[in-house]
Tab-separated table of C-alpha atoms in Angstrom:
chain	number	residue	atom	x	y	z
A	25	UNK	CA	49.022	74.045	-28.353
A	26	UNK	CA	49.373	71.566	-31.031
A	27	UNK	CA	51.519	71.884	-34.436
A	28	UNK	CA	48.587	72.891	-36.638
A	29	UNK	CA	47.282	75.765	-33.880
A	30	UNK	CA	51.335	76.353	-32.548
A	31	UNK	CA	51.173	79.603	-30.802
A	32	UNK	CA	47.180	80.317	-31.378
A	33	UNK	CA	45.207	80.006	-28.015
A	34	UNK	CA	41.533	78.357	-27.562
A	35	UNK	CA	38.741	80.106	-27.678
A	36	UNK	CA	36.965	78.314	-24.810
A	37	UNK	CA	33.636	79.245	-22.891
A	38	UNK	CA	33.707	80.993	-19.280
A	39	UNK	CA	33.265	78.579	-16.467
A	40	UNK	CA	32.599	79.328	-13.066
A	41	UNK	CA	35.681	78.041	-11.043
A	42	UNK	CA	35.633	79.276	-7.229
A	43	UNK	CA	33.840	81.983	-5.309
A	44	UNK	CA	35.849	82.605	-2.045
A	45	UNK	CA	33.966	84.302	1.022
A	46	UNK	CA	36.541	85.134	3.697
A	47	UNK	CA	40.498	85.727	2.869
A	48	UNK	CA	42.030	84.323	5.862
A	49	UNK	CA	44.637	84.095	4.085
A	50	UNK	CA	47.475	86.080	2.367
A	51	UNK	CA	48.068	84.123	-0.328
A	52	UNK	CA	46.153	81.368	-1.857
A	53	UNK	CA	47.702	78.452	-4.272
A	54	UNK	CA	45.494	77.390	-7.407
A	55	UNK	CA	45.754	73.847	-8.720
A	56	UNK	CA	44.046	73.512	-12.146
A	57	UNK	CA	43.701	69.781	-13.711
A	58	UNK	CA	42.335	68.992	-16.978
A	59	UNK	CA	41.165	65.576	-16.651
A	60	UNK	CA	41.147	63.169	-20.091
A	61	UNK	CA	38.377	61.458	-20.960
A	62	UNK	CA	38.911	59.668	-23.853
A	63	UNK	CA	35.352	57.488	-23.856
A	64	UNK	CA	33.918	61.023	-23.960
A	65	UNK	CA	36.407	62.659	-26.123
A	66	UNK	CA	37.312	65.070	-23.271
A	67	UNK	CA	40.245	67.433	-23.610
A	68	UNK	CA	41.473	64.863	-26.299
A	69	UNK	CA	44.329	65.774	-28.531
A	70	UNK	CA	44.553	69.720	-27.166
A	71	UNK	CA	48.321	69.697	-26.999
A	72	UNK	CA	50.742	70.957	-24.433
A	73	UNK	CA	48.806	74.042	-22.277
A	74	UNK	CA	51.699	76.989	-21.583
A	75	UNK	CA	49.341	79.437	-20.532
A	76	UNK	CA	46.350	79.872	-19.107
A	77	UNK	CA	43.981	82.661	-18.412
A	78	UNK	CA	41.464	83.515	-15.657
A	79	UNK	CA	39.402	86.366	-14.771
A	80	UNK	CA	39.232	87.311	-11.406
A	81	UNK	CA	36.928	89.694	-9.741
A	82	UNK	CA	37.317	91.547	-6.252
A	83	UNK	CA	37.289	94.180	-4.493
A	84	UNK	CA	39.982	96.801	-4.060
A	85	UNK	CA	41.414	97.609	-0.474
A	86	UNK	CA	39.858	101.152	-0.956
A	87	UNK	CA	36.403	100.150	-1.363
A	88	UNK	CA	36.840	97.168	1.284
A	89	UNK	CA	38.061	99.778	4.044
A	90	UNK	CA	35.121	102.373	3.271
A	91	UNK	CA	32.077	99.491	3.287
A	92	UNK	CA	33.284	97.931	6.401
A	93	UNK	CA	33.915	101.615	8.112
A	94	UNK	CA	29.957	102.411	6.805
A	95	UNK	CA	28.442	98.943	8.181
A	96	UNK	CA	30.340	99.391	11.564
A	97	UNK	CA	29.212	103.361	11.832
A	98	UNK	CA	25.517	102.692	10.365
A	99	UNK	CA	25.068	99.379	12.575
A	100	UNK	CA	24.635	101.477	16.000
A	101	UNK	CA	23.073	104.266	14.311
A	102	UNK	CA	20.610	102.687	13.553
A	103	UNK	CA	19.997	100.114	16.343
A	104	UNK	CA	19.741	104.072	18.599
A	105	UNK	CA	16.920	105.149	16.067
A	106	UNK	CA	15.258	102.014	16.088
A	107	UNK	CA	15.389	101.884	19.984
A	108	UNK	CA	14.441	105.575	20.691
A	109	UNK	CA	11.364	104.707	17.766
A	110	UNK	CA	9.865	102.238	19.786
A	111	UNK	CA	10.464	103.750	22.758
A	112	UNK	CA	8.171	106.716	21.802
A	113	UNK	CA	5.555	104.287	20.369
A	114	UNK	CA	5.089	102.479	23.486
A	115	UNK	CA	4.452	105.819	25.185
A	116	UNK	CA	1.334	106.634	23.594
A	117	UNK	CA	-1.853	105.748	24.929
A	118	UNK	CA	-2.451	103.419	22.509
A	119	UNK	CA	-1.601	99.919	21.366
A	120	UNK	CA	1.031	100.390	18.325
A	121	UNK	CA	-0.578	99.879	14.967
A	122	UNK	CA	0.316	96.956	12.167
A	123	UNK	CA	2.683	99.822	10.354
A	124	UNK	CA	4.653	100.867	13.427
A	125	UNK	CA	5.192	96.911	14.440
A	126	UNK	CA	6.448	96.734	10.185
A	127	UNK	CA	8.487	99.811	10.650
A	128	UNK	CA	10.162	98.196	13.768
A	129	UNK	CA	10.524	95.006	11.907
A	130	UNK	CA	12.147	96.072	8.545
A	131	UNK	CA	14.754	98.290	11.444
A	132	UNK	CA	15.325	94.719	13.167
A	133	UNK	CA	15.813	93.295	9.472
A	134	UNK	CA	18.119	96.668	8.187
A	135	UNK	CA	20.268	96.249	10.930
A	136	UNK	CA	20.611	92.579	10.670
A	137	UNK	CA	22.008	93.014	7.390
A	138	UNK	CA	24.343	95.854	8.234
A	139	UNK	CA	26.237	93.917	11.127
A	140	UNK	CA	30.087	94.255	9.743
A	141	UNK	CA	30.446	90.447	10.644
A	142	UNK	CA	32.784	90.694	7.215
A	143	UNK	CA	35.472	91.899	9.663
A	144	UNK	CA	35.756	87.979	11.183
A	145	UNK	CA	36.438	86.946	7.582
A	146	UNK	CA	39.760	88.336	7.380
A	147	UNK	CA	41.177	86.389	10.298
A	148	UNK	CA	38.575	83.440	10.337
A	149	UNK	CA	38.176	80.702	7.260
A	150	UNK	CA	34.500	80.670	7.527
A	151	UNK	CA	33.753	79.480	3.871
A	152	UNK	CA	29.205	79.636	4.767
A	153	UNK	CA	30.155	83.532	4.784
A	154	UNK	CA	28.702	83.999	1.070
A	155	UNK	CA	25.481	81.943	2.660
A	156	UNK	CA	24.868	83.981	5.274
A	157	UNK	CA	25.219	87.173	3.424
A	158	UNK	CA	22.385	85.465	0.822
A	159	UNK	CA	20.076	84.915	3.801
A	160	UNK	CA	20.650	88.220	5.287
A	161	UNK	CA	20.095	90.006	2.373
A	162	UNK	CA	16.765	87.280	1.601
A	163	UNK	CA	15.310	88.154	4.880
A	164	UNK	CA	15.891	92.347	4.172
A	165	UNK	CA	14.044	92.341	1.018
A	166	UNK	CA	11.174	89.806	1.612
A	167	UNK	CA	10.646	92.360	5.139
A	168	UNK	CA	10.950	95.002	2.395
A	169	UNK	CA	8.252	93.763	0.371
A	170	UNK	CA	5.796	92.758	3.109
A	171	UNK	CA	6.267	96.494	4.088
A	172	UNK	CA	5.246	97.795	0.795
A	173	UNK	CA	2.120	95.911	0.075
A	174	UNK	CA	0.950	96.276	3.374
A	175	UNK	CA	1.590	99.965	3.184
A	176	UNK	CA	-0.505	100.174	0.242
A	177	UNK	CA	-3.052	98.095	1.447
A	178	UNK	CA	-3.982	100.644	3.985
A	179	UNK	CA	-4.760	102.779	1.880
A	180	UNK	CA	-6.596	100.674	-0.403
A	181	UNK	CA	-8.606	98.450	1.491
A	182	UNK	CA	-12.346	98.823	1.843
A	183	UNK	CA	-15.444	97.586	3.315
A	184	UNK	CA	-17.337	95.473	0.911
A	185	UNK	CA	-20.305	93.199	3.112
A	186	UNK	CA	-18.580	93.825	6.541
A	187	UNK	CA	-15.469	92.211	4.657
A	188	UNK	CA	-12.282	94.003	3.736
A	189	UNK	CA	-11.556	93.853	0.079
A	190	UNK	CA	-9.013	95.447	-2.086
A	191	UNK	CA	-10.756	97.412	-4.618
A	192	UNK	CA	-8.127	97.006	-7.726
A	193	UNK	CA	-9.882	93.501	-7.435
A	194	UNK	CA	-12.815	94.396	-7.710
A	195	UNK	CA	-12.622	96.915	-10.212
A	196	UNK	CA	-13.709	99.928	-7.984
A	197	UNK	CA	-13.089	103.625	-8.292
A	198	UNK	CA	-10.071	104.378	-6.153
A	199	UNK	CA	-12.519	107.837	-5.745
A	200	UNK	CA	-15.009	106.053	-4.126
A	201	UNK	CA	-12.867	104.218	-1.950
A	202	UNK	CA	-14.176	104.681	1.871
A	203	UNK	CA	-12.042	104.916	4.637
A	204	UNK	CA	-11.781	102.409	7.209
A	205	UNK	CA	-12.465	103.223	10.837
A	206	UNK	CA	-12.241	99.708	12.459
A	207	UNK	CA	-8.594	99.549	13.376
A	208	UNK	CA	-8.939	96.588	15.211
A	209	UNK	CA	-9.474	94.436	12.348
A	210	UNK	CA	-7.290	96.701	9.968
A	211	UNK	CA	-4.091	95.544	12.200
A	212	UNK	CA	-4.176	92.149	11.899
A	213	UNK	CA	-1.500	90.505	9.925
A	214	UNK	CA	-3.693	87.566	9.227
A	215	UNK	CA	-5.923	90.170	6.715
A	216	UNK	CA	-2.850	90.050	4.471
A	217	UNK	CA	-2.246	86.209	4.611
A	218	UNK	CA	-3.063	86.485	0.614
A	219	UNK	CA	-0.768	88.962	-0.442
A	220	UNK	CA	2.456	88.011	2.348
A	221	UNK	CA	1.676	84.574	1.815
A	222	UNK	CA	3.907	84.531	-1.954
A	223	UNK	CA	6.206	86.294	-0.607
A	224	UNK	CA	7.211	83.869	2.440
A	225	UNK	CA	7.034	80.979	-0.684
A	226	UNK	CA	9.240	82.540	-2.810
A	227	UNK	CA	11.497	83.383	-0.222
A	228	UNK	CA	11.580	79.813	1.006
A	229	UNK	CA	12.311	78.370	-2.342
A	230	UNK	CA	15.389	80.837	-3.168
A	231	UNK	CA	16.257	79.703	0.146
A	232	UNK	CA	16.024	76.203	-0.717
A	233	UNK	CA	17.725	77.345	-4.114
A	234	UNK	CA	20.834	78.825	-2.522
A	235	UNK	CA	20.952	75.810	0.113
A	236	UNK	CA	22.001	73.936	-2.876
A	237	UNK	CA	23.899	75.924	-4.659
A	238	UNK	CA	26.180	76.545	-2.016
């Protein structure tokens, strides 16, 4: 505070200051500088600081104790469904179809996600936590979305010059859509290359993205 603005306080813009992702600690110690610049006229002439306030966001032991006691219960759960899924599909008489190989996928992915490895970050100082949560959670959604559009492409896929097509391209009536009986060349992933394809290249550039922002 300085004499003209003696017992006033700054009005100064939020900045980010520290994201931690494991608390191996009890207790942490903050040590806050404000470096002078005088060539730049930084923090020039602002007086003697007394106070200082920071906003701090967290999670309460309450909510910490129920989200780790859901991702270790839902974590085998699922692996079992997933498991007794696949078993069942590989006793049919039949090879399993592009959807059942998705569905076993976006399992693989869901359960990925859901491994409590939050529980090492109490005792461990593992500070790429927050990175590997971003690339689990990256990996979920892109499996998500390749799900989804290949779902609906099932459905709305047709046979245009012994090509498949998607008819909202070409402007057809989803009425006169005809369904597909060649399976064979209905599950390959390499019909969707167009569609998956963005998604893969987004997801690699927010990886990118978070690589160096972490």
């Amino acid at each position: 505070q300085t004499v003209d603005n003696e017992g006033r306080c700054y009005d100064c813009d939020l900045l980010p200051f520290m994201e931690v992702g494991s608390v191996a600690h009890k207790y942490y110690l903050l040590n806050i500088r404000l470096p002078v610049n005088v060539r730049k006229k930084v923090n020039v002439g602002i007086g003697e600081i007394k106070d200082m306030r920071l906003v701090s966001i967290h999670q309460n032991g309450g909510f910490t104790q129920v989200w780790f006691g859901m991702k270790t219960f839902l974590t085998p759960s699922i692996l079992i469904i997933m498991i007794w899924y696949w078993r069942r599909i590989t006793l049919m008489n039949r090879p399993p179809v592009l959807l059942e190989k998705l569905i076993l996928a976006l399992g693989i992915s869901m359960t990925f996600i859901n491994i409590p490895v939050e529980w090492f970050s109490i005792g461990f100082n593992w500070t790429w936590m927050l990175l590997f949560g971003d690339i689990r959670q990256g990996i979920f959604y892109s499996m998500l979305l390749s799900f989804w559009i290949i779902f609906c492409g099932e459905h709305l896929m047709v046979r245009v010059g012994g090509r498949l097509a998607w008819p909202v391209f070409l402007g057809l009536d989803l009425r006169s859509v005809l369904l597909l009986q060649d399976q064979t060349e209905r599950n390959r992933l390499s019909v969707y290359w167009k569609q998956v394809g963005p998604i893969v290249f987004g997801s690699f550039c927010l990886f990118i993205f978070d690589m160096c922002e972490r």
